[in-house]
Structure formats: structure tokens, C-alpha cells
Coordinates of N, CA and C in Angstrom, one line a residue:
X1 N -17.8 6.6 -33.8 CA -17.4 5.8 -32.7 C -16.3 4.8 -33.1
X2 N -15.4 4.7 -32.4 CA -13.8 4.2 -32.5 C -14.5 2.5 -32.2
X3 N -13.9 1.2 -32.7 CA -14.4 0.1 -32.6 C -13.4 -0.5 -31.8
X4 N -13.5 -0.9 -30.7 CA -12.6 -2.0 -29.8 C -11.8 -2.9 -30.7
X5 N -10.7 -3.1 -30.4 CA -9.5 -4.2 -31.3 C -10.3 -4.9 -29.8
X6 N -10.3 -6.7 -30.7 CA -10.5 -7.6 -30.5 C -9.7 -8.3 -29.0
X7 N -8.2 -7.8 -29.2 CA -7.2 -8.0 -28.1 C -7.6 -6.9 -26.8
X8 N -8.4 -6.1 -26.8 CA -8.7 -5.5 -25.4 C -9.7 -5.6 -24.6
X9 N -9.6 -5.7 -23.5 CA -10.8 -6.0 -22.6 C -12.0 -5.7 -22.7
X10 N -12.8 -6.0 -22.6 CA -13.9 -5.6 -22.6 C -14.1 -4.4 -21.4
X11 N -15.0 -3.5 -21.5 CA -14.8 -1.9 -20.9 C -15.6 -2.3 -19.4
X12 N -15.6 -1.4 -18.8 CA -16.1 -1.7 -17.4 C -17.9 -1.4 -17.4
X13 N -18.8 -2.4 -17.0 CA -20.1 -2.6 -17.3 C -20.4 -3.2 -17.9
X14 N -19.7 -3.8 -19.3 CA -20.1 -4.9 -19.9 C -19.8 -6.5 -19.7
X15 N -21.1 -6.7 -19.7 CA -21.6 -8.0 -19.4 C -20.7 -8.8 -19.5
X16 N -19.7 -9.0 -20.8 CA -18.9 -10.0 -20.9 C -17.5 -10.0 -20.2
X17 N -17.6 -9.0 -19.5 CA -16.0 -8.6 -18.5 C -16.6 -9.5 -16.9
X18 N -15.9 -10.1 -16.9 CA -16.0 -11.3 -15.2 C -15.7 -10.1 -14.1
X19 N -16.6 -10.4 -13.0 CA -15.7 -9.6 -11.8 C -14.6 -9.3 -11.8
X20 N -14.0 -9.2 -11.0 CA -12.6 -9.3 -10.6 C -12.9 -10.1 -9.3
X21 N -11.9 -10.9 -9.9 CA -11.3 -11.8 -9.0 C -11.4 -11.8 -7.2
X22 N -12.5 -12.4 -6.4 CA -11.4 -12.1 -4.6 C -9.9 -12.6 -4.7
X23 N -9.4 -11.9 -3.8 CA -8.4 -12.2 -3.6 C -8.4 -13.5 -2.8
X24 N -7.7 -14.4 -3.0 CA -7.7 -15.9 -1.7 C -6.8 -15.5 -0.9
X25 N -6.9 -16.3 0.3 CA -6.5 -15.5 1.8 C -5.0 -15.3 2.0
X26 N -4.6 -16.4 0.8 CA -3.0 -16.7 0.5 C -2.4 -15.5 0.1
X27 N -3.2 -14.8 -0.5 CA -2.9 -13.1 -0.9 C -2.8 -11.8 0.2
X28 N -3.6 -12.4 1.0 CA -3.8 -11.7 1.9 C -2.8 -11.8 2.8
X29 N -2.3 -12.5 3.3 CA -1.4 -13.5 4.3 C 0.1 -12.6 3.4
X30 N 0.1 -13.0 1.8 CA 1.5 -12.3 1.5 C 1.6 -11.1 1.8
X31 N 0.5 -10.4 1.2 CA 0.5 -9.2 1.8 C 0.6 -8.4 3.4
X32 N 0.3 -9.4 4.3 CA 0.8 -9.0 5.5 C 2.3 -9.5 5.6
X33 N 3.0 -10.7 5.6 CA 4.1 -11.0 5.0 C 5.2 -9.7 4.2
X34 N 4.7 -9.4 3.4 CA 5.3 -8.0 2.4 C 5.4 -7.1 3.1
X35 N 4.5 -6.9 4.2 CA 4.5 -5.6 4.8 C 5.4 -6.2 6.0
X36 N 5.7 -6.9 6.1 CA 6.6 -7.1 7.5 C 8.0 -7.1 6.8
X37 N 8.3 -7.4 6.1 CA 9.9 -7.5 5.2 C 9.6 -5.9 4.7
X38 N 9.1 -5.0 4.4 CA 9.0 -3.5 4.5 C 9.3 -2.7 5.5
X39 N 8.8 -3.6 6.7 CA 8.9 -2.5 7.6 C 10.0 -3.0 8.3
X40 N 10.5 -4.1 8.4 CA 12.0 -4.5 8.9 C 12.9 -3.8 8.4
X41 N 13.2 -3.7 7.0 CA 14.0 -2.8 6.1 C 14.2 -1.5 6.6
X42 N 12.9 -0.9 6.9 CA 13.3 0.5 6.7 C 13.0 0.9 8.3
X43 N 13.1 0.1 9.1 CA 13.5 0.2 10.6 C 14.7 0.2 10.7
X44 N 15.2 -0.5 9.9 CA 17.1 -0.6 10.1 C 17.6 0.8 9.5
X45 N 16.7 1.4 8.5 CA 17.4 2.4 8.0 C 16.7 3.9 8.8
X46 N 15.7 4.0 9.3 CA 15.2 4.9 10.2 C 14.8 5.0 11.8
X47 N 15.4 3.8 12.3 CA 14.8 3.6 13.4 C 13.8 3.5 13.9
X48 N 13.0 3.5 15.0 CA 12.1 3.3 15.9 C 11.4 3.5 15.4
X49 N 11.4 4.7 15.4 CA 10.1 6.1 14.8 C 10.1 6.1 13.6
X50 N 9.3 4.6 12.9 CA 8.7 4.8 11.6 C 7.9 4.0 11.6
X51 N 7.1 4.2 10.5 CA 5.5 3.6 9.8 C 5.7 3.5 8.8
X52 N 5.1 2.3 8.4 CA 5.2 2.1 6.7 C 3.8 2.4 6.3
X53 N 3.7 2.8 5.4 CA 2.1 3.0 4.9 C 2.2 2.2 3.4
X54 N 1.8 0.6 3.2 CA 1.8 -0.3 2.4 C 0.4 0.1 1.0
X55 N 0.5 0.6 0.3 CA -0.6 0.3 -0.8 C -1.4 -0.9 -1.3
X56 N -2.6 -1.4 -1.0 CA -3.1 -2.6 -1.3 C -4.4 -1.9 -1.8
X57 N -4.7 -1.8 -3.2 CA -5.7 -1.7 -3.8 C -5.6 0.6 -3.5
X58 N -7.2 0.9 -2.8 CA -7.1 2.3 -2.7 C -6.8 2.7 -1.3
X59 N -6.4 2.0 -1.0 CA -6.0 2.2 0.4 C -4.6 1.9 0.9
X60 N -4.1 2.9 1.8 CA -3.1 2.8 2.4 C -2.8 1.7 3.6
X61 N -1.8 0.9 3.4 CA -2.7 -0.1 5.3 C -1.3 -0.1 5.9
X62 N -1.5 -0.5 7.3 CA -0.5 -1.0 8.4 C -1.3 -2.7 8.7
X63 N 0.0 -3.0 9.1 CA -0.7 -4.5 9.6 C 0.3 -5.3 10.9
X64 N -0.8 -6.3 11.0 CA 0.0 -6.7 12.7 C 0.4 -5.7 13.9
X65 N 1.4 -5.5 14.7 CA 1.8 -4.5 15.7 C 1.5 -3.2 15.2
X66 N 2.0 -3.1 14.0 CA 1.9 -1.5 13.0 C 0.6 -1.1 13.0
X67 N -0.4 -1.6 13.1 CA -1.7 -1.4 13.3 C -2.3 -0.6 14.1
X68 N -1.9 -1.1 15.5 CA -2.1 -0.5 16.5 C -1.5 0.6 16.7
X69 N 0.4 0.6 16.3 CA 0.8 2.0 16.3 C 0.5 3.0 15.5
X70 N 0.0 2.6 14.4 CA -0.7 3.9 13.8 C -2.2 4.5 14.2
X71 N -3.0 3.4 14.3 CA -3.8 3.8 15.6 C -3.8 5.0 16.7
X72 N -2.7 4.8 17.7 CA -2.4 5.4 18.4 C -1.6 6.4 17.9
X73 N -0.6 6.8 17.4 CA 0.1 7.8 16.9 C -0.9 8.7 16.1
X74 N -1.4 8.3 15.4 CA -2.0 9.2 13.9 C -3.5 9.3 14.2
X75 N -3.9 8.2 14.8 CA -5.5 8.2 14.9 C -6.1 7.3 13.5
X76 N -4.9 6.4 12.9 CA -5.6 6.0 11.7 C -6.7 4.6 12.6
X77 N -7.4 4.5 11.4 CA -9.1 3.5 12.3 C -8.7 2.0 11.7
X78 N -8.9 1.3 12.7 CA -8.5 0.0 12.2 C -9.5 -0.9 11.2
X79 N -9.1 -1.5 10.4 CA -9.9 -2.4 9.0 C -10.2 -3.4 10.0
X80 N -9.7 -4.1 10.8 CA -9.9 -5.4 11.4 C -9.0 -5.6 12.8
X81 N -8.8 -6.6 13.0 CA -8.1 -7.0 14.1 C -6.6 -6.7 14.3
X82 N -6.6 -6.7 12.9 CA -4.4 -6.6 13.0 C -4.4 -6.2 11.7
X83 N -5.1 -5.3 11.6 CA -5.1 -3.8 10.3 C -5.7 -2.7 10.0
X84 N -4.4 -1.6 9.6 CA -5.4 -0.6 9.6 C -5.5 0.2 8.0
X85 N -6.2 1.5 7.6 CA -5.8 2.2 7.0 C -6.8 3.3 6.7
X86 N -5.9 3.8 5.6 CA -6.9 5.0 4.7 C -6.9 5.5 3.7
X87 N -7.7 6.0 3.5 CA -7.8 6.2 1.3 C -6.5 6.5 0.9
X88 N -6.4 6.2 -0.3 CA -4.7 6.7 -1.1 C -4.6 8.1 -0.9
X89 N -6.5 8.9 -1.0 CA -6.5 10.6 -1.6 C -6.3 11.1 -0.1
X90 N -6.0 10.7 0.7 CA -6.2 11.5 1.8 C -4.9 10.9 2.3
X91 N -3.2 10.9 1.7 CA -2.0 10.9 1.8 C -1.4 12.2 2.6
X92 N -1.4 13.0 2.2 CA -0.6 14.1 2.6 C -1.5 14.6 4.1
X93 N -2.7 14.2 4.7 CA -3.0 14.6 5.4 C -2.5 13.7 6.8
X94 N -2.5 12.4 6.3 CA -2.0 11.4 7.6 C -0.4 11.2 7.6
X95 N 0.2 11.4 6.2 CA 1.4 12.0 6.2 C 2.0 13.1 7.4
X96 N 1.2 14.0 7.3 CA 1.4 15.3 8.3 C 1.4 14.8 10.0
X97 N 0.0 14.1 10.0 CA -0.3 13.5 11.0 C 1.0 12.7 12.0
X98 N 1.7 12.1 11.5 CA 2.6 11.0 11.7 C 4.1 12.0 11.2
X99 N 4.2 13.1 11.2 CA 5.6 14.0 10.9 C 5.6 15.0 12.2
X100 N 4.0 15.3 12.5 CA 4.0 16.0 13.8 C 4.0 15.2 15.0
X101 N 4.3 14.2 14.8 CA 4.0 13.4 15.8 C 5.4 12.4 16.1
X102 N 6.3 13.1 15.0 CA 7.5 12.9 15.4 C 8.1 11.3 14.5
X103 N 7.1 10.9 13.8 CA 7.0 9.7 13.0 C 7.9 9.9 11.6
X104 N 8.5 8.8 10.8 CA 8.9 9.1 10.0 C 8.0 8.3 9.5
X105 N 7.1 8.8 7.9 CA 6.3 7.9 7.3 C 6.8 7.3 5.8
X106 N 7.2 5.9 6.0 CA 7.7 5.7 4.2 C 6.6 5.5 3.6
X107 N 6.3 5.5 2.4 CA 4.8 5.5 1.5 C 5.4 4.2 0.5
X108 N 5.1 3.1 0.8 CA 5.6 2.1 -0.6 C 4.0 1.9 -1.5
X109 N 4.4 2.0 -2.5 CA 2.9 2.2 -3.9 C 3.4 0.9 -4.6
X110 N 2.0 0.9 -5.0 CA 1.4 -0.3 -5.8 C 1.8 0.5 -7.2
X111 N 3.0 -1.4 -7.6 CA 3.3 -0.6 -9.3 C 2.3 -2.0 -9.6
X112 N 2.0 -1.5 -10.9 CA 1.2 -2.7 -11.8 C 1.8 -2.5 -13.7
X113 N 2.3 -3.8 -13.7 CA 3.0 -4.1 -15.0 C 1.9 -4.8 -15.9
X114 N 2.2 -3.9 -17.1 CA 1.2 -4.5 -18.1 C 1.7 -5.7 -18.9
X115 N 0.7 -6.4 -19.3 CA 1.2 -7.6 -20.1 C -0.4 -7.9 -20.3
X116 N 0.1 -9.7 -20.6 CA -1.0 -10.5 -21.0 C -2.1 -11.3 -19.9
X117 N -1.8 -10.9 -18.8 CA -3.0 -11.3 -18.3 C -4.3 -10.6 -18.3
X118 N -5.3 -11.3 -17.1 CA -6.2 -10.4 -17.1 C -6.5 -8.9 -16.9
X119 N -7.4 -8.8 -18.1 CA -7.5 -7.1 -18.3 C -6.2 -6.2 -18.6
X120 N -5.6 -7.2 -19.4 CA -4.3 -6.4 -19.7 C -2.7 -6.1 -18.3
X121 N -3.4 -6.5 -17.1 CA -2.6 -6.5 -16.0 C -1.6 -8.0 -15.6
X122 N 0.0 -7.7 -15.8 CA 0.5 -9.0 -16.0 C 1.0 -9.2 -14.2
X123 N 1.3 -8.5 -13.5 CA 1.7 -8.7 -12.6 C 1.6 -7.0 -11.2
X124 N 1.3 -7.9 -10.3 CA 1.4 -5.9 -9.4 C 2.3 -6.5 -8.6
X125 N 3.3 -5.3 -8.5 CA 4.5 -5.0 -7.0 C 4.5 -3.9 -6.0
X126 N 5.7 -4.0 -5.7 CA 5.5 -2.8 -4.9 C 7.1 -2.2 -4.8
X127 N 7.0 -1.0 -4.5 CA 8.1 -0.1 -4.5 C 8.0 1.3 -3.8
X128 N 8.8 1.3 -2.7 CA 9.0 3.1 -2.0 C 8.7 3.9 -3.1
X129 N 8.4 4.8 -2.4 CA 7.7 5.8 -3.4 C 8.4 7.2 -2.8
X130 N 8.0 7.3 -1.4 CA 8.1 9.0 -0.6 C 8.1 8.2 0.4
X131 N 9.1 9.0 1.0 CA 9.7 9.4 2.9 C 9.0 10.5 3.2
X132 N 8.0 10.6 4.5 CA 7.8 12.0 5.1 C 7.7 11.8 6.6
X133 N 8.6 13.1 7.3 CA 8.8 12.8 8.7 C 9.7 14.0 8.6
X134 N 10.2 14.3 10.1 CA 11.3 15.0 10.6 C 12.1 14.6 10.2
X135 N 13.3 15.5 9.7 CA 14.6 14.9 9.2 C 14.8 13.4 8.6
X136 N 13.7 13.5 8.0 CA 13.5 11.7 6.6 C 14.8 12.6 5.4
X137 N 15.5 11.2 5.5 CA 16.7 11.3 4.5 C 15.6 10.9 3.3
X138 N 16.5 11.8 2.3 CA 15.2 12.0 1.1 C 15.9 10.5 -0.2
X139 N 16.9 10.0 0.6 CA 17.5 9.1 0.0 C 16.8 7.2 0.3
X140 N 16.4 6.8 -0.6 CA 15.8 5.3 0.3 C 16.5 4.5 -0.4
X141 N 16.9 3.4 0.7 CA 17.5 1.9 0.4 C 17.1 1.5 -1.2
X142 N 18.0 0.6 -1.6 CA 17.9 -0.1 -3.1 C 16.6 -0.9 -2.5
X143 N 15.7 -1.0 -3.8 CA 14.8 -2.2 -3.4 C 15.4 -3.2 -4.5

């Protein structure tokens, strides 16, 4: 049995590893925030007929107005009042959903940079990933 270096986390189940963190609501709020400067962007570059599908944790979400139009358009089920989503594994199927329906869908993913904070995780961003829709230019804006 290989012995842990001293500099790595402690493994998942053991005692001495803290939860993870809630997020405070200030996170929450950026992240609706983020998703509005996302979906401004790539309205200008696709028009009307698009959805952003934001990565926050395992889930894909819409938020504020976007909520409701994915709702309607796709059938996705809302998380709360002014959000919606669905599992990351179940992409290509709501993908589809929102291409027959005449939607363009951009997919921005959760990047996570390693460093020295907790659990080895120094910072998470985010970045386009995939365009799917009707005639989606396979080309996306600089982030």
C-alpha cells in the first residue's frame, strides 16, 4: 500500500477532510451574474434563438428569463423560482431537444485550476465548450 505525501488531501471519507464548503449566496448571485454576461455574448453572436447551458457543479443550469425559456422550449424542470437544469450526463439528449426545436445551444463548462488551495483546487472558471443547434457556427467568440 502506496503512503499519502503529507502535501495531499486527505482522500474522500476521512475524518480529517472538512466538508466542502456551502457556497454563500454571493456565489450564487455571481453565478447568476456570469450567466447573464454569457448569454448577452452569445446572443449577439447567434441571435434570438439561443440557450446557454451554464455548468455549476453536476449540473447544467439556465437562470432568470432563461429559465423559463428552457422550460418551455426543451421541457427542462425548474431548480427554483428563476432556475433551471439538468445532469451534465444527460447533455446530448437536451442538446437534441433544443436543436429540434429550432434552438441554438452553447454548453460553457466548468474549468477548475489546480494550485494551493483547498483540496488541491486553486480557482474554477468557466469557458465555451460546444455549440449545438441548426446551422451553429462551429466557430465561438474569443473568451
Amino acid at each position: 500500500m502506496a503512503m499519502a505525501n503529507s502535501r495531499d488531501p486527505p482522500a474522500l471519507g476521512d475524518p480529517a477532510r472538512p466538508p466542502p464548503p456551502v457556497p454563500p449566496a454571493s456565489e450564487v448571485s455571481d453565478q447568476r451574474e456570469e450567466y447573464g454576461r454569457w448569454f448577452e455574448e452569445f446572443s449577439r453572436v447567434y441571435g434570438g434563438g439561443v440557450a446557454v447551458a451554464m455548468m455549476c457543479g453536476g449540473m447544467y443550469m439556465f437562470f432568470g428569463d432563461q429559465a423559463g425559456v428552457a422550460g418551455e422550449v426543451a421541457g427542462v424542470r425548474r431548480i427554483s423560482r428563476d432556475s433551471s437544469g439538468f445532469p451534465v450526463a444527460s447533455l446530448a439528449h437536451w442538446a437534441r431537444r433544443f436543436s429540434d426545436r429550432g434552438y441554438v445551444l452553447v454548453v460553457v463548462d466548468q474549468v477548475v485550476g489546480r494550485g494551493a488551495g483547498p483540496w488541491g483546487i486553486d480557482e474554477v472558471g468557466r469557458e465555451p465548450a460546444e455549440v449545438y443547434g441548426p446551422g451553429a457556427p462551429p466557430v465561438l467568440p474569443p473568451g
